[in-house]
Short mmCIF file of N, CA, C and O in Angstrom, two decimals:
data_model
loop_
_atom_site.label_atom_id
_atom_site.label_comp_id
_atom_site.label_asym_id
_atom_site.label_seq_id
_atom_site.Cartn_x
_atom_site.Cartn_y
_atom_site.Cartn_z
N UNK H 2 127.93 228.15 86.47
CA UNK H 2 128.13 227.36 85.76
C UNK H 2 129.18 226.46 86.70
O UNK H 2 130.14 227.38 87.07
N UNK H 3 129.24 225.32 87.11
CA UNK H 3 130.25 224.32 87.89
C UNK H 3 131.12 224.10 86.64
O UNK H 3 130.72 223.87 85.56
N UNK H 4 132.43 224.17 87.39
CA UNK H 4 133.58 223.45 86.40
C UNK H 4 133.53 222.41 86.00
O UNK H 4 133.61 222.15 84.80
N UNK H 5 132.77 221.60 86.36
CA UNK H 5 132.36 220.03 86.10
C UNK H 5 131.11 219.95 84.91
O UNK H 5 131.00 219.29 84.26
N UNK H 6 130.56 221.09 84.56
CA UNK H 6 129.70 221.59 83.50
C UNK H 6 130.24 222.25 82.15
O UNK H 6 129.53 222.20 81.62
N UNK H 7 131.30 222.13 82.21
CA UNK H 7 132.22 222.67 80.82
C UNK H 7 131.89 221.67 79.74
O UNK H 7 131.86 220.47 80.18
N UNK H 8 131.47 222.40 78.86
CA UNK H 8 131.16 221.20 77.60
C UNK H 8 132.14 220.40 77.51
O UNK H 8 131.74 219.12 76.94
N UNK H 9 133.21 220.87 77.07
CA UNK H 9 134.62 219.45 76.84
C UNK H 9 134.40 218.63 78.20
O UNK H 9 134.57 217.53 77.64
N UNK H 10 134.04 218.89 79.23
CA UNK H 10 134.18 217.87 80.27
C UNK H 10 133.01 216.85 80.11
O UNK H 10 132.83 215.72 80.22
N UNK H 11 131.97 217.34 79.67
CA UNK H 11 130.52 216.64 79.39
C UNK H 11 131.04 215.78 78.33
O UNK H 11 130.48 214.48 78.11
N UNK H 12 131.53 216.25 77.18
CA UNK H 12 131.95 215.44 75.98
C UNK H 12 133.04 214.71 76.25
O UNK H 12 132.80 213.13 76.21
N UNK H 13 133.78 214.22 77.36
CA UNK H 13 134.82 213.78 77.80
C UNK H 13 134.15 212.70 78.39
O UNK H 13 134.36 211.43 78.46
N UNK H 14 133.11 213.15 79.29
CA UNK H 14 132.74 212.25 80.16
C UNK H 14 131.63 210.82 79.12
O UNK H 14 131.36 209.71 79.71
N UNK H 15 131.02 211.39 78.25
CA UNK H 15 129.94 210.90 77.79
C UNK H 15 131.17 209.75 77.03
O UNK H 15 130.43 208.80 76.47
N UNK H 16 132.28 210.18 76.26
CA UNK H 16 133.19 209.60 75.86
C UNK H 16 133.88 208.23 76.57
O UNK H 16 133.69 207.08 75.95
N UNK H 17 134.08 208.72 77.77
CA UNK H 17 134.59 207.39 78.77
C UNK H 17 133.79 206.56 79.13
O UNK H 17 133.64 205.19 78.85
N UNK H 18 132.26 207.11 78.71
CA UNK H 18 131.43 206.10 79.60
C UNK H 18 130.92 205.16 78.10
O UNK H 18 130.65 203.76 78.18
N UNK H 19 131.13 205.63 77.26
CA UNK H 19 130.32 204.74 75.90
C UNK H 19 131.79 204.02 75.71
O UNK H 19 131.56 203.00 75.37
N UNK H 20 133.14 204.46 75.46
CA UNK H 20 134.05 203.55 75.56
C UNK H 20 134.12 202.29 76.50
O UNK H 20 134.46 201.08 76.50
N UNK H 21 133.95 202.84 78.00
CA UNK H 21 133.38 201.46 78.99
C UNK H 21 132.60 200.29 78.25
O UNK H 21 132.78 199.17 78.57
N UNK H 22 131.09 201.01 78.32
CA UNK H 22 130.39 200.16 77.59
C UNK H 22 130.79 199.59 76.47
O UNK H 22 130.51 197.89 76.72
N UNK H 23 131.26 199.81 75.47
CA UNK H 23 132.02 199.18 74.03
C UNK H 23 133.10 198.06 74.65
O UNK H 23 133.01 196.92 74.06
N UNK H 24 133.83 198.39 75.58
CA UNK H 24 134.82 197.42 75.95
C UNK H 24 134.18 196.26 76.83
O UNK H 24 134.48 195.06 76.28
N UNK H 25 133.33 196.38 76.98
CA UNK H 25 132.69 195.25 78.02
C UNK H 25 132.15 194.27 76.54
O UNK H 25 131.92 193.12 76.95
N UNK H 26 131.24 194.82 75.77
CA UNK H 26 130.65 194.40 74.46
C UNK H 26 131.65 193.51 74.20
O UNK H 26 131.55 192.31 73.96
N UNK H 27 132.99 193.95 73.65
CA UNK H 27 133.82 193.24 73.03
C UNK H 27 134.88 192.13 74.04
O UNK H 27 135.08 191.34 73.29
N UNK H 28 135.11 192.40 74.97
CA UNK H 28 135.14 191.43 75.76
C UNK H 28 134.58 190.01 75.80
O UNK H 28 134.66 189.05 75.91
N UNK H 29 132.84 190.36 75.81
CA UNK H 29 132.27 189.08 75.95
C UNK H 29 132.04 188.40 74.72
O UNK H 29 132.18 187.42 74.66
N UNK H 30 132.28 189.33 73.18
CA UNK H 30 132.72 188.44 71.97
C UNK H 30 133.93 187.75 72.09
O UNK H 30 133.80 186.50 71.71
N UNK H 31 134.68 188.37 72.95
CA UNK H 31 136.13 187.31 72.81
C UNK H 31 135.61 186.00 73.84
O UNK H 31 136.13 185.55 73.71
N UNK H 32 135.39 186.28 75.02
CA UNK H 32 135.10 185.39 75.97
C UNK H 32 134.32 183.95 75.36
O UNK H 32 134.21 183.16 75.47
N UNK H 33 133.19 184.56 74.20
CA UNK H 33 132.49 183.54 73.60
C UNK H 33 133.22 183.24 72.28
O UNK H 33 132.40 182.53 71.27
N UNK H 34 134.37 183.15 71.86
CA UNK H 34 134.83 182.66 70.71
C UNK H 34 134.66 181.63 70.11
O UNK H 34 134.63 180.97 69.37
N UNK H 35 134.37 180.58 71.23
CA UNK H 35 134.31 179.10 71.03
C UNK H 35 132.60 178.34 71.14
O UNK H 35 132.62 177.56 71.13
N UNK H 36 131.75 179.46 71.37
CA UNK H 36 130.28 179.35 71.71
C UNK H 36 129.70 179.11 70.69
O UNK H 36 129.58 179.77 69.56
N UNK H 37 129.03 178.03 70.16
CA UNK H 37 128.59 177.43 68.81
C UNK H 37 127.25 178.45 68.50
O UNK H 37 126.63 178.76 69.57
N UNK H 38 127.44 179.41 67.27
CA UNK H 38 125.84 179.68 66.86
C UNK H 38 126.72 181.52 67.52
O UNK H 38 125.10 182.00 67.25
N UNK H 39 127.49 181.70 68.05
CA UNK H 39 127.36 183.05 68.36
C UNK H 39 127.57 183.92 67.76
O UNK H 39 128.63 183.71 66.63
N UNK H 40 127.00 185.00 67.75
CA UNK H 40 127.41 186.38 66.95
C UNK H 40 127.59 187.55 67.42
O UNK H 40 127.18 187.90 68.39
N UNK H 41 128.69 187.72 67.45
CA UNK H 41 129.48 188.79 68.08
C UNK H 41 128.50 190.33 68.23
O UNK H 41 128.01 190.35 66.97
N UNK H 42 128.77 190.80 68.88
CA UNK H 42 127.96 192.22 69.00
C UNK H 42 128.82 193.71 69.13
O UNK H 42 129.81 193.55 69.62
N UNK H 43 128.25 194.71 68.92
CA UNK H 43 128.95 196.07 69.13
C UNK H 43 128.27 196.96 69.48
O UNK H 43 127.00 196.96 69.20
N UNK H 44 128.75 198.07 69.83
CA UNK H 44 127.96 199.28 70.30
C UNK H 44 128.16 200.50 68.99
O UNK H 44 129.19 200.76 68.46
N UNK H 45 127.08 200.90 68.45
CA UNK H 45 127.37 201.79 67.22
C UNK H 45 127.67 203.03 68.05
O UNK H 45 127.16 203.58 68.72
N UNK H 46 128.59 203.73 67.18
CA UNK H 46 129.05 204.94 67.30
C UNK H 46 127.68 205.95 67.23
O UNK H 46 128.01 206.95 67.88
N UNK H 47 126.92 205.82 66.15
CA UNK H 47 125.95 206.60 66.09
C UNK H 47 125.32 207.00 67.38
O UNK H 47 124.69 207.99 67.76
N UNK H 48 124.78 206.00 68.34
CA UNK H 48 124.24 205.69 69.78
C UNK H 48 125.11 206.77 70.78
O UNK H 48 124.43 207.96 71.28
N UNK H 49 126.58 206.76 70.53
CA UNK H 49 127.51 207.93 71.01
C UNK H 49 127.16 209.27 70.87
O UNK H 49 126.87 210.20 71.91
N UNK H 50 126.87 209.09 69.70
CA UNK H 50 126.73 210.63 68.91
C UNK H 50 124.90 211.48 69.61
O UNK H 50 125.56 212.29 70.00
N UNK H 51 124.22 210.25 69.80
CA UNK H 51 122.76 210.99 69.56
C UNK H 51 122.75 211.25 70.94
O UNK H 51 122.09 212.09 71.84
N UNK H 52 123.50 210.42 72.17
CA UNK H 52 123.60 210.40 73.27
C UNK H 52 124.49 211.81 73.83
O UNK H 52 124.08 212.69 74.64
N UNK H 53 125.50 211.70 73.27
CA UNK H 53 126.37 213.33 73.51
C UNK H 53 125.51 214.96 72.85
O UNK H 53 125.16 215.44 73.58
N UNK H 54 124.81 214.43 72.16
CA UNK H 54 124.15 215.50 71.56
C UNK H 54 122.84 215.87 72.27
O UNK H 54 122.46 217.03 72.82
N UNK H 55 122.22 215.14 73.10
CA UNK H 55 121.11 214.97 73.99
C UNK H 55 121.86 215.58 75.14
O UNK H 55 121.36 216.37 75.68
N UNK H 56 122.81 215.52 75.60
CA UNK H 56 123.44 215.96 76.65
C UNK H 56 124.20 217.29 76.74
O UNK H 56 124.00 218.15 77.38
N UNK H 57 124.47 217.64 75.68
CA UNK H 57 125.06 218.74 75.47
C UNK H 57 124.04 219.98 75.12
O UNK H 57 123.92 220.78 75.32
N UNK H 58 122.64 219.46 74.36
CA UNK H 58 121.52 220.32 74.54
C UNK H 58 121.21 220.36 76.17
O UNK H 58 120.88 221.66 75.89
N UNK H 59 121.33 219.43 76.95
CA UNK H 59 120.68 219.43 78.22
C UNK H 59 121.48 220.60 78.87
O UNK H 59 121.17 221.39 80.21
N UNK H 60 122.58 220.31 78.83
CA UNK H 60 123.49 221.25 79.36
C UNK H 60 123.64 222.68 79.17
O UNK H 60 123.87 223.84 79.76
N UNK H 61 123.63 223.09 78.03
CA UNK H 61 123.31 224.32 77.31
C UNK H 61 121.88 225.13 77.93
O UNK H 61 122.05 225.87 78.14
N UNK H 62 120.74 224.33 78.29
CA UNK H 62 119.67 224.69 78.82
C UNK H 62 119.63 224.97 80.13
O UNK H 62 118.46 225.49 80.89
N UNK H 63 120.43 224.16 80.57
CA UNK H 63 120.44 224.19 82.07
C UNK H 63 120.26 225.49 82.71
O UNK H 63 121.38 226.25 82.26
N UNK H 64 120.01 225.37 83.99
CA UNK H 64 120.57 226.77 84.70
C UNK H 64 121.86 226.63 85.20
O UNK H 64 122.00 226.13 85.57
N UNK H 65 122.47 228.14 85.19
CA UNK H 65 123.67 228.40 86.17
C UNK H 65 123.16 228.91 87.20
O UNK H 65 124.81 229.44 88.14
N UNK H 66 122.77 228.30 88.19
CA UNK H 66 122.27 228.37 89.54
C UNK H 66 123.54 227.54 90.54
O UNK H 66 124.24 226.68 89.56
N UNK H 67 123.77 228.00 91.15
CA UNK H 67 124.88 227.38 92.17
C UNK H 67 124.14 226.16 92.80
O UNK H 67 122.88 225.94 93.48
N UNK H 68 125.14 224.92 92.59
CA UNK H 68 124.58 223.38 92.94
C UNK H 68 124.79 223.34 94.32
O UNK H 68 125.85 223.71 94.96
N UNK H 69 124.04 222.34 94.94
CA UNK H 69 123.91 221.67 96.27
C UNK H 69 125.14 220.86 96.23
O UNK H 69 125.19 219.86 95.25
N UNK H 70 126.18 221.07 97.24
CA UNK H 70 126.84 219.43 97.14
C UNK H 70 126.90 218.67 98.16
O UNK H 70 127.21 219.63 99.64
N UNK H 71 126.72 217.80 98.48
CA UNK H 71 127.17 217.01 99.94
C UNK H 71 128.37 216.36 100.05
O UNK H 71 129.08 215.45 99.53
N UNK H 72 128.92 216.69 101.05
CA UNK H 72 130.26 216.35 101.66
C UNK H 72 130.32 215.83 102.93
O UNK H 72 131.88 215.53 103.33
N UNK H 73 129.48 215.64 103.35
CA UNK H 73 129.31 214.64 104.64
C UNK H 73 128.18 213.67 104.82
O UNK H 73 127.13 213.94 103.99
N UNK H 74 128.16 212.56 105.66
CA UNK H 74 126.99 211.41 105.26
C UNK H 74 125.87 212.03 105.93
O UNK H 74 124.93 211.59 105.47
N UNK H 75 125.81 213.05 106.73
CA UNK H 75 124.36 213.49 107.04
C UNK H 75 123.88 214.41 106.04
O UNK H 75 122.77 214.98 106.36
N UNK H 76 124.64 215.34 105.14
CA UNK H 76 124.09 215.78 104.16
C UNK H 76 123.26 215.25 103.30
O UNK H 76 122.83 214.40 103.03
N UNK H 77 121.99 216.18 102.53
CA UNK H 77 121.14 215.77 101.15
C UNK H 77 122.05 215.83 100.11
O UNK H 77 123.00 216.74 99.85
N UNK H 78 121.88 214.38 99.58
CA UNK H 78 122.26 214.31 98.38
C UNK H 78 121.60 215.21 97.10
O UNK H 78 120.46 215.34 96.61
N UNK H 79 122.95 215.87 96.56
CA UNK H 79 122.17 216.94 95.21
C UNK H 79 121.79 215.64 94.07
O UNK H 79 122.06 214.64 94.22
N UNK H 80 120.99 216.44 93.31
CA UNK H 80 120.00 215.21 92.61
C UNK H 80 120.98 215.43 91.21
O UNK H 80 122.57 216.05 91.22
N UNK H 81 120.55 214.31 90.28
CA UNK H 81 121.40 214.56 88.96
C UNK H 81 122.56 213.46 89.23
O UNK H 81 122.91 212.92 90.38
N UNK H 82 123.32 213.75 88.21
CA UNK H 82 124.48 212.40 88.38
C UNK H 82 125.53 212.95 87.02
O UNK H 82 125.27 213.88 86.33
N UNK H 83 126.46 212.63 86.79
CA UNK H 83 127.65 212.55 86.13
C UNK H 83 126.95 211.96 84.69
O UNK H 83 126.27 210.75 84.57
N UNK H 84 127.40 212.71 83.41
CA UNK H 84 126.84 212.10 81.99
C UNK H 84 127.71 210.90 82.04
O UNK H 84 128.79 211.21 82.07
N UNK H 85 126.99 209.87 81.55
CA UNK H 85 127.91 208.87 80.58
C UNK H 85 127.87 208.05 81.66
O UNK H 85 128.16 206.90 81.16
N UNK H 86 127.95 208.10 82.70
CA UNK H 86 128.18 207.38 84.05
C UNK H 86 126.60 206.54 84.51
O UNK H 86 125.70 207.37 84.57
N UNK H 87 126.36 205.25 84.02
CA UNK H 87 125.59 204.44 84.34
C UNK H 87 124.63 204.34 82.79
O UNK H 87 123.47 203.94 82.83
N UNK H 88 124.85 205.78 81.72
CA UNK H 88 124.05 205.58 80.36
C UNK H 88 124.25 203.94 79.56
O UNK H 88 125.16 203.48 80.00
N UNK H 89 122.86 203.69 79.46
CA UNK H 89 123.43 201.73 78.77
C UNK H 89 123.24 202.46 77.15
O UNK H 89 122.44 202.99 76.84
N UNK H 90 123.70 201.91 76.24
CA UNK H 90 124.00 201.63 75.16
C UNK H 90 123.71 200.38 74.69
O UNK H 90 123.90 199.50 75.36
N UNK H 91 123.11 200.43 73.55
CA UNK H 91 122.33 199.30 73.08
C UNK H 91 123.39 198.39 72.22
O UNK H 91 123.90 199.01 70.97
N UNK H 92 124.05 197.18 72.57
CA UNK H 92 124.55 196.50 71.71
C UNK H 92 123.98 196.09 70.35
O UNK H 92 122.69 195.39 71.00
N UNK H 93 124.57 195.73 69.36
CA UNK H 93 123.23 195.26 68.12
C UNK H 93 124.32 194.13 67.44
O UNK H 93 125.67 194.32 67.47
N UNK H 94 123.83 193.39 66.67
CA UNK H 94 124.67 192.27 66.17
C UNK H 94 125.47 192.82 65.27
O UNK H 94 125.26 193.53 64.01
N UNK H 95 126.46 192.35 65.29
CA UNK H 95 127.85 192.69 64.48
C UNK H 95 128.49 191.36 63.74
O UNK H 95 130.06 191.53 64.40
N UNK H 96 128.39 190.84 63.05
CA UNK H 96 128.95 189.73 62.73
C UNK H 96 130.42 189.90 62.22
O UNK H 96 130.61 190.57 61.30
N UNK H 97 131.77 189.24 62.41
CA UNK H 97 132.84 189.57 62.08
C UNK H 97 133.03 188.53 60.39
O UNK H 97 131.91 188.24 59.91
N UNK H 98 134.13 189.01 59.80
CA UNK H 98 134.19 188.45 58.33
C UNK H 98 134.07 187.27 58.56
O UNK H 98 133.50 186.38 56.78
N UNK H 99 134.44 186.11 59.52
CA UNK H 99 134.20 184.86 58.76
C UNK H 99 132.85 184.09 59.73
O UNK H 99 132.93 184.68 60.64
N UNK H 100 132.93 182.83 59.45
CA UNK H 100 131.73 182.02 60.20
C UNK H 100 132.28 180.53 60.56
O UNK H 100 132.62 180.33 59.31
N UNK H 101 132.49 179.98 61.66
CA UNK H 101 133.06 178.86 61.83
C UNK H 101 132.21 177.34 61.31
O UNK H 101 130.91 178.14 61.09
N UNK H 102 132.62 176.46 61.28
CA UNK H 102 131.45 175.37 61.04
C UNK H 102 130.54 175.06 62.20
O UNK H 102 129.37 175.19 61.67
N UNK H 103 130.75 175.74 63.41
CA UNK H 103 129.89 175.61 64.65
C UNK H 103 129.11 176.67 64.46
O UNK H 103 128.38 176.91 65.33
N UNK H 104 129.27 177.41 63.27
CA UNK H 104 128.15 178.66 63.67
C UNK H 104 128.86 179.96 64.32
O UNK H 104 128.04 181.16 63.95
N UNK H 105 129.96 179.95 64.83
CA UNK H 105 130.63 181.17 65.80
C UNK H 105 131.03 181.92 64.56
O UNK H 105 131.33 181.99 63.80
N UNK H 106 130.64 183.09 64.67
CA UNK H 106 130.84 184.70 63.99
C UNK H 106 132.01 184.94 64.39
O UNK H 106 131.97 186.57 63.78
N UNK H 107 132.75 184.86 65.14
CA UNK H 107 133.38 185.73 66.04
C UNK H 107 135.05 185.48 65.51
O UNK H 107 135.31 184.31 65.56
N UNK H 108 135.37 186.28 64.98
CA UNK H 108 137.23 186.28 64.57
C UNK H 108 137.97 186.85 65.41
O UNK H 108 137.87 188.38 65.89
N UNK H 109 138.74 186.29 66.26
CA UNK H 109 139.44 186.97 67.43
C UNK H 109 140.45 188.03 66.86
O UNK H 109 140.51 189.10 67.84
N UNK H 110 141.05 187.85 65.78
CA UNK H 110 141.68 189.05 65.20
C UNK H 110 141.08 190.13 65.21
O UNK H 110 141.54 191.39 65.69
N UNK H 111 139.94 190.03 64.63
CA UNK H 111 138.97 191.38 64.46
C UNK H 111 138.78 191.98 65.54
O UNK H 111 138.72 193.45 65.95
N UNK H 112 138.51 191.24 66.68
CA UNK H 112 137.76 191.62 67.81
C UNK H 112 139.09 192.18 68.57
O UNK H 112 138.67 193.06 69.70
N UNK H 113 139.92 191.27 68.44
CA UNK H 113 141.44 192.23 69.30
C UNK H 113 141.56 193.34 68.91
O UNK H 113 142.12 194.18 69.31
N UNK H 114 141.50 193.73 67.39
CA UNK H 114 141.52 195.08 67.02
C UNK H 114 141.09 196.10 67.10
O UNK H 114 141.04 197.33 67.92
N UNK H 115 139.40 195.80 67.37
CA UNK H 115 138.61 196.47 68.02
C UNK H 115 138.75 197.14 69.17
O UNK H 115 138.58 198.37 69.56
N UNK H 116 139.26 196.11 70.44
CA UNK H 116 139.37 196.45 71.53
C UNK H 116 140.76 197.13 71.95
O UNK H 116 140.47 197.45 72.98
N UNK H 117 141.37 196.82 71.17
CA UNK H 117 143.01 197.77 71.06
C UNK H 117 142.31 199.01 70.94
O UNK H 117 142.73 200.15 71.11
N UNK H 118 141.39 199.46 69.65
CA UNK H 118 141.47 200.64 69.32
C UNK H 118 140.32 201.55 70.14
O UNK H 118 140.60 202.73 70.76
N UNK H 119 139.51 200.57 70.86
CA UNK H 119 138.94 201.11 72.06
C UNK H 119 139.38 201.60 73.46
O UNK H 119 139.11 202.73 73.67
N UNK H 120 140.48 201.07 73.44
CA UNK H 120 141.39 201.11 74.86
C UNK H 120 142.37 202.75 74.09
O UNK H 120 142.16 203.09 75.34
N UNK H 121 142.95 202.61 73.13
CA UNK H 121 143.58 203.69 72.91
C UNK H 121 142.16 204.81 72.87
O UNK H 121 143.13 205.92 73.70
N UNK H 122 141.23 204.84 72.43
CA UNK H 122 140.62 205.85 72.69
C UNK H 122 140.07 206.31 73.86
O UNK H 122 139.78 207.46 74.19
N UNK H 123 139.78 205.35 74.92
CA UNK H 123 139.42 205.71 76.28
C UNK H 123 140.43 206.31 76.89
O UNK H 123 140.36 207.20 77.45
N UNK H 124 141.61 205.75 76.84
CA UNK H 124 143.04 206.43 77.51
C UNK H 124 143.09 207.68 76.81
O UNK H 124 143.21 208.44 77.79
N UNK H 125 143.08 207.92 75.68
CA UNK H 125 143.37 209.37 75.13
C UNK H 125 141.97 210.38 75.66
O UNK H 125 142.28 211.29 76.31
N UNK H 126 140.66 209.94 76.06
CA UNK H 126 139.62 210.94 76.64
C UNK H 126 139.87 210.80 78.18
O UNK H 126 140.02 212.05 78.82
N UNK H 127 140.62 209.96 78.44
CA UNK H 127 140.63 209.85 80.32
C UNK H 127 142.09 211.08 80.14
O UNK H 127 141.94 211.81 81.34
N UNK H 128 143.00 210.81 79.36
CA UNK H 128 144.44 212.00 79.30
C UNK H 128 143.53 213.25 79.25
O UNK H 128 143.63 214.18 80.26
N UNK H 129 142.71 213.60 78.51
CA UNK H 129 142.18 214.85 78.36
C UNK H 129 141.25 215.03 79.26
O UNK H 129 141.58 216.47 79.40
N UNK H 130 140.73 214.27 79.79
CA UNK H 130 139.80 214.84 80.94
C UNK H 130 140.40 215.23 82.00
O UNK H 130 140.13 216.24 82.90
N UNK H 131 142.19 214.64 82.52
CA UNK H 131 142.69 214.71 83.87
C UNK H 131 142.96 216.34 83.11
O UNK H 131 143.22 217.11 84.48
N UNK H 132 143.53 216.36 82.02
CA UNK H 132 144.34 217.61 81.89
C UNK H 132 143.38 218.83 82.10
O UNK H 132 143.41 219.92 82.55
N UNK H 133 142.51 218.79 81.18
CA UNK H 133 140.99 219.80 81.31
C UNK H 133 140.91 220.08 82.92
O UNK H 133 140.82 221.27 83.31
N UNK H 134 140.67 218.90 83.65
CA UNK H 134 140.48 219.53 85.40
C UNK H 134 141.75 219.94 85.65
O UNK H 134 141.46 221.28 86.86
N UNK H 135 142.91 219.71 85.50
CA UNK H 135 144.28 220.21 85.98
C UNK H 135 144.17 221.53 85.57
O UNK H 135 144.38 222.47 86.52
N UNK H 136 143.57 222.10 84.32
CA UNK H 136 143.58 223.56 84.05
C UNK H 136 142.59 224.35 84.68
O UNK H 136 142.63 225.25 84.93
N UNK H 137 141.53 223.45 84.90
CA UNK H 137 140.39 224.40 85.67
C UNK H 137 140.99 224.71 87.12
O UNK H 137 140.74 225.64 87.73
N UNK H 138 141.46 223.51 87.93
CA UNK H 138 142.11 223.80 89.30
C UNK H 138 143.48 224.84 89.27
O UNK H 138 143.10 225.72 89.83
N UNK H 139 144.03 224.77 88.03
CA UNK H 139 144.94 225.70 88.19
C UNK H 139 144.28 227.26 88.13
O UNK H 139 144.51 228.17 88.79
N UNK H 140 143.48 227.45 87.00
CA UNK H 140 142.69 228.54 86.77
C UNK H 140 142.05 229.01 88.10
O UNK H 140 141.60 230.30 88.40
N UNK H 141 141.45 228.05 88.92
CA UNK H 141 140.61 228.18 90.11
C UNK H 141 141.44 229.04 91.43
O UNK H 141 141.08 228.93 92.22
N UNK H 142 142.72 228.47 91.27
CA UNK H 142 143.74 228.96 92.38
C UNK H 142 144.26 230.01 92.37
O UNK H 142 144.13 231.25 91.49
N UNK H 143 143.83 230.67 93.83
CA UNK H 143 144.38 231.63 94.24
C UNK H 143 145.55 232.41 93.77
O UNK H 143 146.84 231.64 93.83
N UNK H 144 145.49 233.62 93.11
CA UNK H 144 146.86 234.12 93.10
C UNK H 144 147.65 234.83 94.55
O UNK H 144 147.55 235.55 95.11
N UNK H 145 149.09 234.16 93.98
CA UNK H 145 149.89 234.54 94.91
C UNK H 145 150.58 235.83 94.94
O UNK H 145 150.97 236.07 93.67
N UNK H 146 150.61 236.53 96.34
CA UNK H 146 150.94 238.07 96.17
C UNK H 146 152.56 238.09 96.68
O UNK H 146 152.68 237.70 97.65
#
């Protein structure tokens, strides 16, 4: 198993991908706060949990063979990719508590709270990912004699 295949890193990569996609949807909602008949969207957290379960099942069944790594332009690229990177989550309609007279259902206050909460969760996952990689690097260093 490669260090990057550790289940905790898989969990954190999936989390980063989810929160990145969600931030994009929330930013779109805020940008359309004055658009007539616009209904805000959000990504259900259940989608993240399903994607995470599928990814962890796939990691558990993957072989522990040594993987090929391309480190020069002429090398053959390894197959596969990072979990959570490029995964598409489906945004669903999620009207806020108020609708204006022009039919817009975006409440800037609610959207900003969601965006801030999402940012905090993203930064937490990123910090944990960096710390986990640091621990793996430290464990992989040769012991000085």
